[in-house]
GROMACS .gro file of C-alpha atoms in nm:
model
  185
    1UNK     CA    1   0.027  -0.037   0.003
    2UNK     CA    2   0.137   0.347  -0.081
    3UNK     CA    3   0.025   0.489   0.268
    4UNK     CA    4   0.241   0.254   0.464
    5UNK     CA    5   0.545   0.352   0.584
    6UNK     CA    6   0.665   0.083   0.828
    7UNK     CA    7   0.668  -0.347   0.722
    8UNK     CA    8   0.448  -0.523   0.946
    9UNK     CA    9   0.411  -0.918   1.033
   10UNK     CA   10   0.108  -1.027   1.235
   11UNK     CA   11   0.046  -1.430   1.273
   12UNK     CA   12  -0.326  -1.481   1.475
   13UNK     CA   13  -0.466  -1.845   1.618
   14UNK     CA   14  -0.768  -1.954   1.686
   15UNK     CA   15  -0.808  -1.967   2.078
   16UNK     CA   16  -1.078  -1.971   2.297
   17UNK     CA   17  -1.275  -1.691   2.455
   18UNK     CA   18  -1.447  -1.716   2.814
   19UNK     CA   19  -1.759  -1.848   2.644
   20UNK     CA   20  -1.691  -2.044   2.362
   21UNK     CA   21  -1.419  -2.315   2.303
   22UNK     CA   22  -1.186  -2.466   2.600
   23UNK     CA   23  -1.267  -2.184   2.791
   24UNK     CA   24  -1.068  -2.323   3.118
   25UNK     CA   25  -0.755  -2.154   2.892
   26UNK     CA   26  -0.901  -1.795   2.874
   27UNK     CA   27  -0.750  -1.633   3.202
   28UNK     CA   28  -0.398  -1.845   3.127
   29UNK     CA   29  -0.421  -1.680   2.748
   30UNK     CA   30  -0.452  -1.352   2.947
   31UNK     CA   31  -0.105  -1.440   3.143
   32UNK     CA   32   0.030  -1.564   2.820
   33UNK     CA   33  -0.007  -1.236   2.647
   34UNK     CA   34   0.132  -1.024   2.916
   35UNK     CA   35   0.444  -1.273   2.921
   36UNK     CA   36   0.464  -1.294   2.582
   37UNK     CA   37   0.391  -0.942   2.453
   38UNK     CA   38   0.305  -0.731   2.731
   39UNK     CA   39   0.497  -0.467   2.702
   40UNK     CA   40   0.869  -0.344   2.776
   41UNK     CA   41   0.952  -0.670   2.986
   42UNK     CA   42   0.800  -0.895   2.753
   43UNK     CA   43   0.984  -1.219   2.596
   44UNK     CA   44   0.928  -1.048   2.249
   45UNK     CA   45   0.984  -0.680   2.329
   46UNK     CA   46   1.325  -0.766   2.460
   47UNK     CA   47   1.402  -1.009   2.239
   48UNK     CA   48   1.308  -0.866   1.874
   49UNK     CA   49   1.339  -0.479   2.031
   50UNK     CA   50   1.611  -0.426   2.292
   51UNK     CA   51   1.851  -0.735   2.266
   52UNK     CA   52   1.786  -0.816   1.894
   53UNK     CA   53   1.728  -0.508   1.734
   54UNK     CA   54   1.568  -0.648   1.459
   55UNK     CA   55   1.254  -0.473   1.497
   56UNK     CA   56   1.072  -0.194   1.606
   57UNK     CA   57   0.822  -0.319   1.802
   58UNK     CA   58   0.646  -0.652   1.895
   59UNK     CA   59   0.333  -0.754   2.092
   60UNK     CA   60   0.074  -0.939   2.137
   61UNK     CA   61  -0.300  -0.951   2.196
   62UNK     CA   62  -0.601  -1.145   2.370
   63UNK     CA   63  -0.949  -1.050   2.371
   64UNK     CA   64  -1.137  -1.358   2.585
   65UNK     CA   65  -1.443  -1.176   2.631
   66UNK     CA   66  -1.564  -1.266   2.248
   67UNK     CA   67  -1.886  -1.398   2.229
   68UNK     CA   68  -1.771  -1.668   2.011
   69UNK     CA   69  -1.378  -1.826   1.938
   70UNK     CA   70  -1.157  -1.555   1.928
   71UNK     CA   71  -0.749  -1.493   1.862
   72UNK     CA   72  -0.436  -1.496   2.018
   73UNK     CA   73  -0.218  -1.230   1.786
   74UNK     CA   74   0.137  -1.169   1.757
   75UNK     CA   75   0.232  -0.878   1.597
   76UNK     CA   76   0.579  -0.715   1.522
   77UNK     CA   77   0.730  -0.427   1.276
   78UNK     CA   78   1.095  -0.468   1.139
   79UNK     CA   79   1.325  -0.231   1.174
   80UNK     CA   80   1.450  -0.018   0.866
   81UNK     CA   81   1.676  -0.272   0.649
   82UNK     CA   82   1.568  -0.582   0.827
   83UNK     CA   83   1.382  -0.849   0.639
   84UNK     CA   84   1.010  -0.914   0.719
   85UNK     CA   85   1.144  -1.331   0.738
   86UNK     CA   86   1.433  -1.278   0.991
   87UNK     CA   87   1.149  -1.052   1.230
   88UNK     CA   88   0.910  -1.373   1.177
   89UNK     CA   89   1.160  -1.651   1.227
   90UNK     CA   90   1.265  -1.454   1.552
   91UNK     CA   91   0.894  -1.478   1.670
   92UNK     CA   92   0.852  -1.830   1.595
   93UNK     CA   93   1.213  -1.911   1.797
   94UNK     CA   94   1.065  -1.712   2.086
   95UNK     CA   95   0.708  -1.916   2.068
   96UNK     CA   96   0.891  -2.274   1.998
   97UNK     CA   97   1.155  -2.163   2.353
   98UNK     CA   98   0.815  -2.073   2.525
   99UNK     CA   99   0.642  -2.426   2.459
  100UNK     CA  100   0.980  -2.636   2.519
  101UNK     CA  101   1.068  -2.422   2.838
  102UNK     CA  102   0.734  -2.292   2.974
  103UNK     CA  103   0.703  -1.999   3.198
  104UNK     CA  104   0.883  -1.879   3.466
  105UNK     CA  105   0.711  -1.844   3.842
  106UNK     CA  106   0.815  -1.469   3.800
  107UNK     CA  107   0.692  -1.408   3.433
  108UNK     CA  108   0.370  -1.526   3.589
  109UNK     CA  109   0.356  -1.366   3.920
  110UNK     CA  110   0.449  -1.058   3.752
  111UNK     CA  111   0.200  -1.060   3.442
  112UNK     CA  112  -0.042  -1.122   3.721
  113UNK     CA  113   0.024  -0.807   3.935
  114UNK     CA  114   0.049  -0.593   3.619
  115UNK     CA  115  -0.277  -0.710   3.474
  116UNK     CA  116  -0.412  -0.665   3.821
  117UNK     CA  117  -0.301  -0.324   3.865
  118UNK     CA  118  -0.468  -0.232   3.567
  119UNK     CA  119  -0.780  -0.376   3.699
  120UNK     CA  120  -0.732  -0.169   3.988
  121UNK     CA  121  -0.623   0.161   3.801
  122UNK     CA  122  -0.960   0.131   3.579
  123UNK     CA  123  -1.193   0.137   3.882
  124UNK     CA  124  -1.015   0.508   3.915
  125UNK     CA  125  -1.187   0.586   3.585
  126UNK     CA  126  -1.577   0.774   3.547
  127UNK     CA  127  -1.626   0.539   3.265
  128UNK     CA  128  -1.426   0.248   3.281
  129UNK     CA  129  -1.615   0.004   3.539
  130UNK     CA  130  -1.975   0.119   3.353
  131UNK     CA  131  -1.786   0.006   3.013
  132UNK     CA  132  -1.649  -0.312   3.206
  133UNK     CA  133  -1.982  -0.423   3.324
  134UNK     CA  134  -2.160  -0.346   3.067
  135UNK     CA  135  -1.960  -0.513   2.821
  136UNK     CA  136  -1.964  -0.828   2.997
  137UNK     CA  137  -2.316  -0.836   3.038
  138UNK     CA  138  -2.411  -0.814   2.681
  139UNK     CA  139  -2.125  -1.096   2.632
  140UNK     CA  140  -2.340  -1.304   2.870
  141UNK     CA  141  -2.061  -1.248   3.169
  142UNK     CA  142  -2.243  -1.159   3.538
  143UNK     CA  143  -2.098  -0.862   3.754
  144UNK     CA  144  -1.952  -1.173   3.959
  145UNK     CA  145  -1.744  -1.243   3.676
  146UNK     CA  146  -1.646  -0.907   3.647
  147UNK     CA  147  -1.560  -0.884   4.036
  148UNK     CA  148  -1.383  -1.239   4.083
  149UNK     CA  149  -1.173  -1.131   3.784
  150UNK     CA  150  -0.833  -1.046   3.992
  151UNK     CA  151  -0.884  -1.365   4.179
  152UNK     CA  152  -0.929  -1.635   3.886
  153UNK     CA  153  -0.673  -1.445   3.689
  154UNK     CA  154  -0.480  -1.488   4.014
  155UNK     CA  155  -0.485  -1.870   4.051
  156UNK     CA  156  -0.300  -1.902   3.732
  157UNK     CA  157  -0.028  -2.123   3.744
  158UNK     CA  158   0.293  -2.154   3.479
  159UNK     CA  159   0.184  -2.495   3.397
  160UNK     CA  160  -0.186  -2.359   3.277
  161UNK     CA  161  -0.045  -2.143   3.089
  162UNK     CA  162   0.253  -2.337   2.880
  163UNK     CA  163  -0.106  -2.593   2.848
  164UNK     CA  164  -0.300  -2.261   2.693
  165UNK     CA  165  -0.012  -2.216   2.458
  166UNK     CA  166   0.043  -2.565   2.373
  167UNK     CA  167  -0.345  -2.562   2.253
  168UNK     CA  168  -0.355  -2.247   2.084
  169UNK     CA  169  -0.003  -2.221   1.876
  170UNK     CA  170  -0.063  -2.469   1.641
  171UNK     CA  171   0.044  -2.373   1.305
  172UNK     CA  172  -0.252  -2.570   1.090
  173UNK     CA  173  -0.490  -2.307   1.297
  174UNK     CA  174  -0.320  -1.993   1.216
  175UNK     CA  175  -0.329  -1.705   0.919
  176UNK     CA  176  -0.008  -1.462   0.907
  177UNK     CA  177  -0.026  -1.126   0.753
  178UNK     CA  178   0.236  -0.908   0.637
  179UNK     CA  179   0.177  -0.549   0.540
  180UNK     CA  180   0.402  -0.379   0.332
  181UNK     CA  181   0.473  -0.065   0.211
  182UNK     CA  182   0.457  -0.033  -0.182
  183UNK     CA  183   0.805  -0.089  -0.375
  184UNK     CA  184   0.956   0.293  -0.502
  185UNK     CA  185   1.086   0.069  -0.824
   0.00000   0.00000   0.00000
């Protein structure tokens, strides 16, 4: 596209939500998203952006509140001069290592704390609480589901995160997209 200035790579995997599929994985997948791509301390950011200097960004996205099945997505934008294929290979290596070795107790504890802290901060917003409860009710959840979210998240173990990752990260249930700038010549 002529409007694209920075290449972008994304892989989306079919994933369960809180309401559909193997729903027991929804809380561990929230932890997985934080550990793998939830900010500057995540595995992808450290490996691709900080240490590897392959990408300008790397992140994950998972929405457990979908009515039906949802997706778990991994995305990255390569640095200028770095081939998209090199970034893709680096992401695949990080995911393969996670599937082989799992996640650490410390990674899970830190992810839980960050997610639970964000829920506490959301309560300070005038509209975040109402929006969260309204969205939950619209999806068939209850107010108790919203209120118990921090505790349910807090009960997730590293083994459950690994099991959820193995359940979701299947090549035959994924799609990869690459957005490139229009060639100049």
